[in-house]
mmCIF file of C-alpha atoms in Angstrom:
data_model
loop_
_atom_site.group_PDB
_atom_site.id
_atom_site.type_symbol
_atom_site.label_atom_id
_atom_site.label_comp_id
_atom_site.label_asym_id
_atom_site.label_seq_id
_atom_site.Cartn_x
_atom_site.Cartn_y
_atom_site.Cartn_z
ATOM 1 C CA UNK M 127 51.728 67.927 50.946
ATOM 2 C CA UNK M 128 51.090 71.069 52.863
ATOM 3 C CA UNK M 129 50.766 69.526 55.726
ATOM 4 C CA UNK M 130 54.044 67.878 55.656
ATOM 5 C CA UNK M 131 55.664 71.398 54.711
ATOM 6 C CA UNK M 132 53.569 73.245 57.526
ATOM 7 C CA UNK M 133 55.325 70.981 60.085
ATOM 8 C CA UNK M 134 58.953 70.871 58.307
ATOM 9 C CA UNK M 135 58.421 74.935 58.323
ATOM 10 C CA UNK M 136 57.811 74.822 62.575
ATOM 11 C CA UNK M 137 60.149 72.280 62.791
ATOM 12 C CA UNK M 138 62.738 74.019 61.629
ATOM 13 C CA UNK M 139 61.985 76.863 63.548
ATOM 14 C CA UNK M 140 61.312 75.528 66.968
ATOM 15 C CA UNK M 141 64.435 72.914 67.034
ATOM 16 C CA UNK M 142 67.319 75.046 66.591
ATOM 17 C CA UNK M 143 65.548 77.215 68.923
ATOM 18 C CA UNK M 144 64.528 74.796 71.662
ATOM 19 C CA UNK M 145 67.476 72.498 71.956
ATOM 20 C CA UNK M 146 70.044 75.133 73.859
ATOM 21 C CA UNK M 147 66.871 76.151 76.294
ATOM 22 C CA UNK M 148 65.805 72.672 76.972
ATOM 23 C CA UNK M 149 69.764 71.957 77.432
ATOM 24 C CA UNK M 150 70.153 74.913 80.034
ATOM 25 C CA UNK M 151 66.887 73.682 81.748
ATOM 26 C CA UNK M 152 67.951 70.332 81.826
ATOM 27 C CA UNK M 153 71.168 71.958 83.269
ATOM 28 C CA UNK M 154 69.601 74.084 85.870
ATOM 29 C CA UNK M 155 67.246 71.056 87.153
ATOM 30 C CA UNK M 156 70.531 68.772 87.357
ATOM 31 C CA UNK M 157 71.705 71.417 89.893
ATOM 32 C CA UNK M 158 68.563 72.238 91.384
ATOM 33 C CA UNK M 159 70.011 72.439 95.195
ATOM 34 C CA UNK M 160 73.430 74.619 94.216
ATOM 35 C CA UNK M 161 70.698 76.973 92.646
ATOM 36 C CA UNK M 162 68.352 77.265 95.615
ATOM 37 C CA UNK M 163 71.241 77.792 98.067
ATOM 38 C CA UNK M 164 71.695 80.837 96.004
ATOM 39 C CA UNK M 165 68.477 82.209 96.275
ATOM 40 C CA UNK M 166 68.751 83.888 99.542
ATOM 41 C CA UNK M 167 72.409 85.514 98.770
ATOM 42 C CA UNK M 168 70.523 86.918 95.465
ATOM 43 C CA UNK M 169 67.145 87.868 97.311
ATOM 44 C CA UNK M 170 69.882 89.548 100.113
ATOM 45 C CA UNK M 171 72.087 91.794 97.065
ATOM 46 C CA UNK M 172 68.790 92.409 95.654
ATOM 47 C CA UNK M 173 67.172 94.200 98.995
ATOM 48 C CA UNK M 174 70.079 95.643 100.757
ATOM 49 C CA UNK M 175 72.321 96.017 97.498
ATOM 50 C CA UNK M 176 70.762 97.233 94.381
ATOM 51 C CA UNK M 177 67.600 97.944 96.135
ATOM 52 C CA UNK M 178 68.851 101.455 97.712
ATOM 53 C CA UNK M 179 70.388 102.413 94.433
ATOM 54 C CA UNK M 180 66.862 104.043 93.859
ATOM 55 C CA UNK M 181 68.111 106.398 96.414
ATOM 56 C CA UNK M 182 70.893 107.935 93.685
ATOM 57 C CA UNK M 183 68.278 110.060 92.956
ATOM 58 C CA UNK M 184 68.251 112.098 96.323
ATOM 59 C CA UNK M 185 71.697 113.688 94.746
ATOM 60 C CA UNK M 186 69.746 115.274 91.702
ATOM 61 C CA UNK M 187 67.192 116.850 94.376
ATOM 62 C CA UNK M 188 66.914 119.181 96.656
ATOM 63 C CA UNK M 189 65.713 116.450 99.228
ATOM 64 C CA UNK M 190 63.090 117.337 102.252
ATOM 65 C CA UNK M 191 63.335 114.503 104.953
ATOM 66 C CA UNK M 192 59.328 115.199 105.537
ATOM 67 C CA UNK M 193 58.567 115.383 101.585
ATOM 68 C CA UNK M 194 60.210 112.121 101.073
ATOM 69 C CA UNK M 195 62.358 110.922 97.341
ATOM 70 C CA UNK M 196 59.251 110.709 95.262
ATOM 71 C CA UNK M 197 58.035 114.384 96.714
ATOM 72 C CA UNK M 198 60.889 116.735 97.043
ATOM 73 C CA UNK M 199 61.576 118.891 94.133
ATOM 74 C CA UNK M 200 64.592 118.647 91.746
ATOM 75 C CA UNK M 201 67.508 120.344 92.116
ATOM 76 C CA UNK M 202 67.789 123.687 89.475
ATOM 77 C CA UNK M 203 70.159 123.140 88.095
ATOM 78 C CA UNK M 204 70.529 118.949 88.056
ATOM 79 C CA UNK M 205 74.155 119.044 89.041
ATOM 80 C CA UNK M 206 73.816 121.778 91.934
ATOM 81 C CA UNK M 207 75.258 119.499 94.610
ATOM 82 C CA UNK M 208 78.036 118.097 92.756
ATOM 83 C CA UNK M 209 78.824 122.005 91.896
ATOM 84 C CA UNK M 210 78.888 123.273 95.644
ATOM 85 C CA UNK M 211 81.364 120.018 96.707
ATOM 86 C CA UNK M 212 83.850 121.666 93.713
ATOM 87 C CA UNK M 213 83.808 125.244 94.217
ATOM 88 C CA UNK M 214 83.962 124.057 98.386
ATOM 89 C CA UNK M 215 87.081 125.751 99.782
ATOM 90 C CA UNK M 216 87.863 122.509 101.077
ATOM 91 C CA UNK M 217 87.401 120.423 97.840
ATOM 92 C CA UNK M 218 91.371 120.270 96.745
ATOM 93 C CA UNK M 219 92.228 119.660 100.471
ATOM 94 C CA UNK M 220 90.384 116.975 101.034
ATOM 95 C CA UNK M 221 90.781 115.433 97.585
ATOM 96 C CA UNK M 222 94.627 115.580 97.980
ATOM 97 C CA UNK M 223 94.583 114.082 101.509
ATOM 98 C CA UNK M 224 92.253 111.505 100.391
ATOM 99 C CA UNK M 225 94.557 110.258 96.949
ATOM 100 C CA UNK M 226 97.407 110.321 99.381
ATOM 101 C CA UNK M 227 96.587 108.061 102.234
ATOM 102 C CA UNK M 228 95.285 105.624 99.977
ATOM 103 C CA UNK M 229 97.965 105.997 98.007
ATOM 104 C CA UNK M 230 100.466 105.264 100.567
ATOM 105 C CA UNK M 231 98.015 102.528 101.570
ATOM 106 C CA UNK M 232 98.327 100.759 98.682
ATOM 107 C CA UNK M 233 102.397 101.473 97.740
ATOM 108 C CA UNK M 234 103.300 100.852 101.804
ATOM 109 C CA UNK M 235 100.233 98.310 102.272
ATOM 110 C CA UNK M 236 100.441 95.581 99.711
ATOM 111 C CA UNK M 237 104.409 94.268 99.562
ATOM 112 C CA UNK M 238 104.152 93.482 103.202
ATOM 113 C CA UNK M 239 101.732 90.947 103.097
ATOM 114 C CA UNK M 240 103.445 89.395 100.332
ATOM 115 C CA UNK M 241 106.523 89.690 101.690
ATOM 116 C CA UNK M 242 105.696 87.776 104.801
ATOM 117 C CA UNK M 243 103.981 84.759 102.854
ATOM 118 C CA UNK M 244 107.101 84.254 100.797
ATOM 119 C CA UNK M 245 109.001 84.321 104.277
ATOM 120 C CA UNK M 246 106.149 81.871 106.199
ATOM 121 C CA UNK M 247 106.202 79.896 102.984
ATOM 122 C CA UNK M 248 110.054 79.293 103.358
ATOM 123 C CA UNK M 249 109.715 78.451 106.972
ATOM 124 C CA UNK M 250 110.242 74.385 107.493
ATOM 125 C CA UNK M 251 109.547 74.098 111.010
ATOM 126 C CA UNK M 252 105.531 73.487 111.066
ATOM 127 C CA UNK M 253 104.853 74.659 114.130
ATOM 128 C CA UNK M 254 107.032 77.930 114.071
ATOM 129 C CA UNK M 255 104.688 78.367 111.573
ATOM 130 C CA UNK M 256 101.358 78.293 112.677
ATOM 131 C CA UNK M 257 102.733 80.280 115.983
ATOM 132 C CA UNK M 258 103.933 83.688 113.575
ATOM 133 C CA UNK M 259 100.699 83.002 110.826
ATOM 134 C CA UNK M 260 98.670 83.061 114.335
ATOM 135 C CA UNK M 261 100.308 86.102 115.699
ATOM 136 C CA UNK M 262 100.189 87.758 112.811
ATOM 137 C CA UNK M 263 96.776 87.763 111.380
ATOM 138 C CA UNK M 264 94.877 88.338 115.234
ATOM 139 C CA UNK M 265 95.754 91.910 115.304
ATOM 140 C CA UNK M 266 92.873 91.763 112.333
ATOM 141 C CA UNK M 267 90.489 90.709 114.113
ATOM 142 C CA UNK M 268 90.571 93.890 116.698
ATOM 143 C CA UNK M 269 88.398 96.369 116.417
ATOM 144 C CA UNK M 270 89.409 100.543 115.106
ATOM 145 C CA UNK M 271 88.812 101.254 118.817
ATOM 146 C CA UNK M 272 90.916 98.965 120.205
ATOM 147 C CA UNK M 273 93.906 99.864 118.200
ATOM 148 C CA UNK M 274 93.601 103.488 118.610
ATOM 149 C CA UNK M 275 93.299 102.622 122.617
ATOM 150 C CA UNK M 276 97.027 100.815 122.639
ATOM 151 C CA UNK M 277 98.073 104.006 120.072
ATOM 152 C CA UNK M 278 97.491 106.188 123.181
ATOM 153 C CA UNK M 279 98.447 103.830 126.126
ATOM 154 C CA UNK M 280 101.848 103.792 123.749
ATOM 155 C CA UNK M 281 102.142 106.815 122.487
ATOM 156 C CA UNK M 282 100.489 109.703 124.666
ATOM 157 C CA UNK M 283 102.029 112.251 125.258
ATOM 158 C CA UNK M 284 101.628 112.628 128.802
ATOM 159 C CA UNK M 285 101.804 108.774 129.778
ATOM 160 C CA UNK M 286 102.225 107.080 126.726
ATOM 161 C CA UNK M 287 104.989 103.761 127.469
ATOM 162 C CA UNK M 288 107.042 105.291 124.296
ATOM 163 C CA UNK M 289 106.846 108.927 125.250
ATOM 164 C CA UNK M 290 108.005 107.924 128.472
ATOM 165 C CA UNK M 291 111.452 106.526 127.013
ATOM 166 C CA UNK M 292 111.488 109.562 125.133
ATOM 167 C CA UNK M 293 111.214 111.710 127.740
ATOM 168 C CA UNK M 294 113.492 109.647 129.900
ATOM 169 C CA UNK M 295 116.747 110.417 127.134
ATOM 170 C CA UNK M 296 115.306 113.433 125.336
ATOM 171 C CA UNK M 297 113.618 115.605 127.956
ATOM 172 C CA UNK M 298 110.920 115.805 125.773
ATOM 173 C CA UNK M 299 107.858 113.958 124.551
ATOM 174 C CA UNK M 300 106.796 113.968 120.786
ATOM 175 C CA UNK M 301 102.986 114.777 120.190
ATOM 176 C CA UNK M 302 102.583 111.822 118.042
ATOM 177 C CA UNK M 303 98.834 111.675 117.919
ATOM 178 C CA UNK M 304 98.759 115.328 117.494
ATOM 179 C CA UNK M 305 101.273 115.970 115.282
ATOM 180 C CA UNK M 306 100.601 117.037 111.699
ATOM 181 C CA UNK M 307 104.271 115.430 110.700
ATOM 182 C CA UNK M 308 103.287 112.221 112.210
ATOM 183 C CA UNK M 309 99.632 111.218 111.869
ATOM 184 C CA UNK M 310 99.714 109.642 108.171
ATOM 185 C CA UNK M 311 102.719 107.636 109.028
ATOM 186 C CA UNK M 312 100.903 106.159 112.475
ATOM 187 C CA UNK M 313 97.508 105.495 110.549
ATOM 188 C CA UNK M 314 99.373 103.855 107.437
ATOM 189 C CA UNK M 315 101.318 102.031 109.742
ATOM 190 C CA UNK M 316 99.132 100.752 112.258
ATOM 191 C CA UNK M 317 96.974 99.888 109.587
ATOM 192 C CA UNK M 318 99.759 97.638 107.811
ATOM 193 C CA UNK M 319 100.462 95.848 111.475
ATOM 194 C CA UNK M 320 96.458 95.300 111.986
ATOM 195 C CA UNK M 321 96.122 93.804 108.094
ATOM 196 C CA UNK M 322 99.364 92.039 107.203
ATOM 197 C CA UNK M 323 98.482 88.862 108.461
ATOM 198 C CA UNK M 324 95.220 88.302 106.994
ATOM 199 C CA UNK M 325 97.265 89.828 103.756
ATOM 200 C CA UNK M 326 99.563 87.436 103.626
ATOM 201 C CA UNK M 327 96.625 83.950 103.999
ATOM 202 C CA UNK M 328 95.944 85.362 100.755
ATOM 203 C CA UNK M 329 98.654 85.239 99.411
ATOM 204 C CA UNK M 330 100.051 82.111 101.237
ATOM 205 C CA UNK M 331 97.108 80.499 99.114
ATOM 206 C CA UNK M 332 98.118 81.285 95.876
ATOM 207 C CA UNK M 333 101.475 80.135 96.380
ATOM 208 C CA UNK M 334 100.489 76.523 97.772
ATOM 209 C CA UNK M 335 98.171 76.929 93.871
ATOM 210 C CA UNK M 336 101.819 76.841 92.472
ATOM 211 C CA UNK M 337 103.110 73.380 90.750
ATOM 212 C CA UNK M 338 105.900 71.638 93.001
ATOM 213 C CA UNK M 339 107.710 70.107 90.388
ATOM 214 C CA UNK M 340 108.988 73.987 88.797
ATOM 215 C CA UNK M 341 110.612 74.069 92.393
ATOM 216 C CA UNK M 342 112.137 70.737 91.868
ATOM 217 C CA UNK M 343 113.426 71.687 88.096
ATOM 218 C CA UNK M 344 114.894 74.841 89.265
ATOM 219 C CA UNK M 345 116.619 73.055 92.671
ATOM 220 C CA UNK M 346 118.398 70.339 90.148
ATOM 221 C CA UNK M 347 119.526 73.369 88.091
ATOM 222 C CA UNK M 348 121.485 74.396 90.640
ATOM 223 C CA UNK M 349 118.849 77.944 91.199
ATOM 224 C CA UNK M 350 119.068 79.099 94.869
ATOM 225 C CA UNK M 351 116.358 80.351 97.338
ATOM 226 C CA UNK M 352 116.146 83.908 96.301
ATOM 227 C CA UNK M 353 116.350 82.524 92.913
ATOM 228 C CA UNK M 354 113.425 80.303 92.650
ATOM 229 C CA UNK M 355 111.288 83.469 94.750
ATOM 230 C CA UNK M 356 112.108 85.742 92.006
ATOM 231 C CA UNK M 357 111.830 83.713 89.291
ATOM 232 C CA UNK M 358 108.610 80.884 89.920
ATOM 233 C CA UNK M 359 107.101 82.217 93.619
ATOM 234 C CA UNK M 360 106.618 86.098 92.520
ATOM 235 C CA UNK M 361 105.499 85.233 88.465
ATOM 236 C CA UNK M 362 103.453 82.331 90.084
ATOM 237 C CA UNK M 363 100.689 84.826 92.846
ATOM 238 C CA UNK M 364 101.335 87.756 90.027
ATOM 239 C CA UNK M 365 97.604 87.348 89.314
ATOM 240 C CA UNK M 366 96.297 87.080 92.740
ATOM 241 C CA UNK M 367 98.770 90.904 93.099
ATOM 242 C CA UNK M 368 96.828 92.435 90.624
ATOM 243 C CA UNK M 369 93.571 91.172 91.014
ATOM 244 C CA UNK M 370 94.209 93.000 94.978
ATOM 245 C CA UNK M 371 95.585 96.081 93.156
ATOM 246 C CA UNK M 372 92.894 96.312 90.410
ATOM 247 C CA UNK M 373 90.171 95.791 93.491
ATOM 248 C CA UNK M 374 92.161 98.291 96.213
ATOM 249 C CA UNK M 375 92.483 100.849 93.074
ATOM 250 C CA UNK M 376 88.346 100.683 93.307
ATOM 251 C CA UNK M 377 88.394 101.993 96.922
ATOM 252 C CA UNK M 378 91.024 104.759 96.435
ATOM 253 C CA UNK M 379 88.615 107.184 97.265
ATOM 254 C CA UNK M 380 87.437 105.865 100.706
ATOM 255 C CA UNK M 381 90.911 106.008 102.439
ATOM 256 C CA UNK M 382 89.081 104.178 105.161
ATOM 257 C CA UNK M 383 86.572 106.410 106.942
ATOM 258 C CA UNK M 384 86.347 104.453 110.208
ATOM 259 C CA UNK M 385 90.389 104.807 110.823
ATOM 260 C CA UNK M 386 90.467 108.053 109.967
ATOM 261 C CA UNK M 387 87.219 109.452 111.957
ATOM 262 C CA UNK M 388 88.556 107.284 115.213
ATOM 263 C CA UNK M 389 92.268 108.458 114.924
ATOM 264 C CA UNK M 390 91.989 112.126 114.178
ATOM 265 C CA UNK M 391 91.141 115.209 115.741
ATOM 266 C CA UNK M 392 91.072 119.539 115.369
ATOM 267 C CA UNK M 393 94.793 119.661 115.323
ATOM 268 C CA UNK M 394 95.448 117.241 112.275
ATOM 269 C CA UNK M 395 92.429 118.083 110.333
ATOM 270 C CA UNK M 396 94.633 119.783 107.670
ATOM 271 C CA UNK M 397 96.416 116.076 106.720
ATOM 272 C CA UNK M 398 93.256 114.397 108.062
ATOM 273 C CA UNK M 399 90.219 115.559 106.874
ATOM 274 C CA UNK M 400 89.238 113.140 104.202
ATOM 275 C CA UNK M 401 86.132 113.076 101.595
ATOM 276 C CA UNK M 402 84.154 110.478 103.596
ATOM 277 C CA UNK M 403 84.861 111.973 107.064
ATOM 278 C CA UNK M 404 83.860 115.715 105.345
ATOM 279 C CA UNK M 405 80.601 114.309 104.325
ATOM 280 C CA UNK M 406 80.416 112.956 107.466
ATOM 281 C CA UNK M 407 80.411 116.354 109.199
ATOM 282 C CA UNK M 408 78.830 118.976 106.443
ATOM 283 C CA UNK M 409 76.405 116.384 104.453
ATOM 284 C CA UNK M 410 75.248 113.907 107.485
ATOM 285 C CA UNK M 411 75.291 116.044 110.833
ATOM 286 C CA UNK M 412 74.067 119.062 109.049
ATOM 287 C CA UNK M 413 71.339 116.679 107.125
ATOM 288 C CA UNK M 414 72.057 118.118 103.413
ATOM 289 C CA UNK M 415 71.573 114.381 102.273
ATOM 290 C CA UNK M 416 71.801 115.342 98.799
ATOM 291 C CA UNK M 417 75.552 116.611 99.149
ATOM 292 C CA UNK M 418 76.131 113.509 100.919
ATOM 293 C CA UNK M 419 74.752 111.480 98.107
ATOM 294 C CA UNK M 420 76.157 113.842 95.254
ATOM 295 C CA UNK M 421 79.617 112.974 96.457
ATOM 296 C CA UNK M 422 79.031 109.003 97.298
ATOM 297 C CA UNK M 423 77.912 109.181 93.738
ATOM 298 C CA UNK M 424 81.149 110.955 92.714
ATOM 299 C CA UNK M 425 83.401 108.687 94.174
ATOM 300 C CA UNK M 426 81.445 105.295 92.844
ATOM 301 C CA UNK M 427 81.991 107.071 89.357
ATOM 302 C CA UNK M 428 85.362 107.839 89.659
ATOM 303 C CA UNK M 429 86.077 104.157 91.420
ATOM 304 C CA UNK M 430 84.525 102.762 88.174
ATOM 305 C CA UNK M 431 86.643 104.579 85.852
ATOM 306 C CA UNK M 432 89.614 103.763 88.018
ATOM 307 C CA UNK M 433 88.548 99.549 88.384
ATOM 308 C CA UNK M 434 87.772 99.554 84.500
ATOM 309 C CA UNK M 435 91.166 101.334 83.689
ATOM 310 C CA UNK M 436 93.445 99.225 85.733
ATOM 311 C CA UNK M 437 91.785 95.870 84.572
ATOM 312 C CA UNK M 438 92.325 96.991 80.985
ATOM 313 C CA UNK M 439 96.139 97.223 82.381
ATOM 314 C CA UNK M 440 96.389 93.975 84.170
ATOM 315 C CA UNK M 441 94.988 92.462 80.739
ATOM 316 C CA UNK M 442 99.033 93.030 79.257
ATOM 317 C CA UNK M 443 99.271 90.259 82.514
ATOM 318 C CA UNK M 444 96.938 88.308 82.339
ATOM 319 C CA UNK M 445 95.568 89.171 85.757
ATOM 320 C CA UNK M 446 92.073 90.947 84.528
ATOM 321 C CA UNK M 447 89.059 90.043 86.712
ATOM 322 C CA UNK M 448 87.001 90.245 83.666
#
């Protein structure tokens, strides 16, 4: 009798228990391959991802290249280096110059691409097609360099091809890639040309994702072109929109480093200078690694807060990544 109760008692107990782990085991066996091919993406995030997030440290220390993480001594107070990047003279500068190129990045940035896959998805002729999608999207594929290179072969003002019109009916050349007044508007705008192809595949994507037969319903109502854009194309890719929005708002604070430290120069630091490219210069070339650090770390925070804010938003949309 207490035998049979003994084993009704671990019954019980190890049944409930072991059916949903011999389920997901049973699960995980059945797709045994999919699972190994993952293995080397996860071993890859793990090493060159969340491995040098041990490094976060180096912003709480006052770091000595010789003494090494585990040996230099921390920083008195712990929030030293984030103090000196706030009470830096340049601090509200580059903060504001930052939040505004990315902000006109995103506002100028995102409606072209979108833009020009509702216009390549109205296009009938095939071939057209392929031709402008082609054209469009190789400019991406260019390197910073290369596209600062045909700024100034355009745009110089000694020999630029531009300047030299300019000159020809003005007398004058404008210093374009010198000019305080015009550097934001050439590095948002060269950066919309190089991007707003590979923009609008995206896009292009989500709208082939979009069920035929609403454009059929609409045509035999009598709804025009602009009609069925506004009312089944634009609610159809509105979560592909803001899942790009929700993701760009994570990388407001890089501005893109790479453009900016390739197109600028002394005369347009004031609009220029930028958080990344004033690490660059005060944290990396002067090797005080634990400003450099202090502010990454500032800007992942503040990236969170923004990404975890805007999802809450696109929620009322239905275009949350989580």
């Amino acid at each position: 009798m207490v035998k049979m109760q003994s084993s009704s008692v671990i019954g019980t107990l190890s049944g409930p228990g072991s059916r949903p782990r011999n389920k997901l085991w049973k699960k995980v066996w059945k797709y045994r391959a999919l699972y190994l091919m993952l293995i080397p993406g996860l071993v890859y995030y793990g090493i060159y991802v969340y491995g040098p997030m041990y490094g976060v440290i180096i912003a709480f220390k006052d770091y000595n290249f010789l003494k090494g993480i585990t040996g230099s001594p921390w920083a008195d107070p712990w929030y030293k280096y984030f103090k000196a990047f706030y009470d830096s003279p340049y601090f509200l500068p580059i903060m504001r110059n930052t939040l505004l190129i990315s902000l006109y990045k995103l506002v100028w940035g995102m409606p072209p691409g979108i833009i020009l896959a509702i216009m390549l998805n109205e296009v009938r002729n095939k071939a057209f097609k392929r031709v402008v999608q082609t054209i469009s999207y190789l400019p991406h594929f260019l390197s910073t360099v290369i596209i600062y290179g045909l700024l100034i072969a355009l745009l110089s003002q000694t020999d630029g091809l531009i300047n030299q019109w300019i000159k020809s009916f003005t007398g004058e050349a404008i210093p374009f890639l010198t000019s305080t007044d015009w550097f934001r508007s050439l590095l948002v705008s060269s950066g919309i040309w190089q991007n707003v192809g590979w923009s609008a595949i995206i896009y292009l994507a989500a709208i082939t994702g979009i069920d035929p037969t609403l454009y059929e319903a609409a045509r035999s109502d009598g709804a025009g072109r602009l009609r069925m854009i506004w009312h089944i194309t634009l609610p159809g890719i509105r979560n592909v929109i803001l899942l790009l929005l929700v993701l760009r708002l994570g990388h407001v604070l890089d501005a893109g480093f790479e453009q900016i430290y390739i197109f600028y120069n002394v005369h347009v630091y004031p609009v220029a200078d930028i958080i990344d490219t004033w690490v660059f210069r005060v944290g990396l070339e002067q090797m005080n690694f634990s400003l450099a650090t202090a502010v990454g770390l500032f800007k992942t925070l503040i990236g969170i807060v923004l990404v975890v804010g805007a999802n809450k938003l696109a929620r009322r949309w239905e275009g949350s990544i989580w």
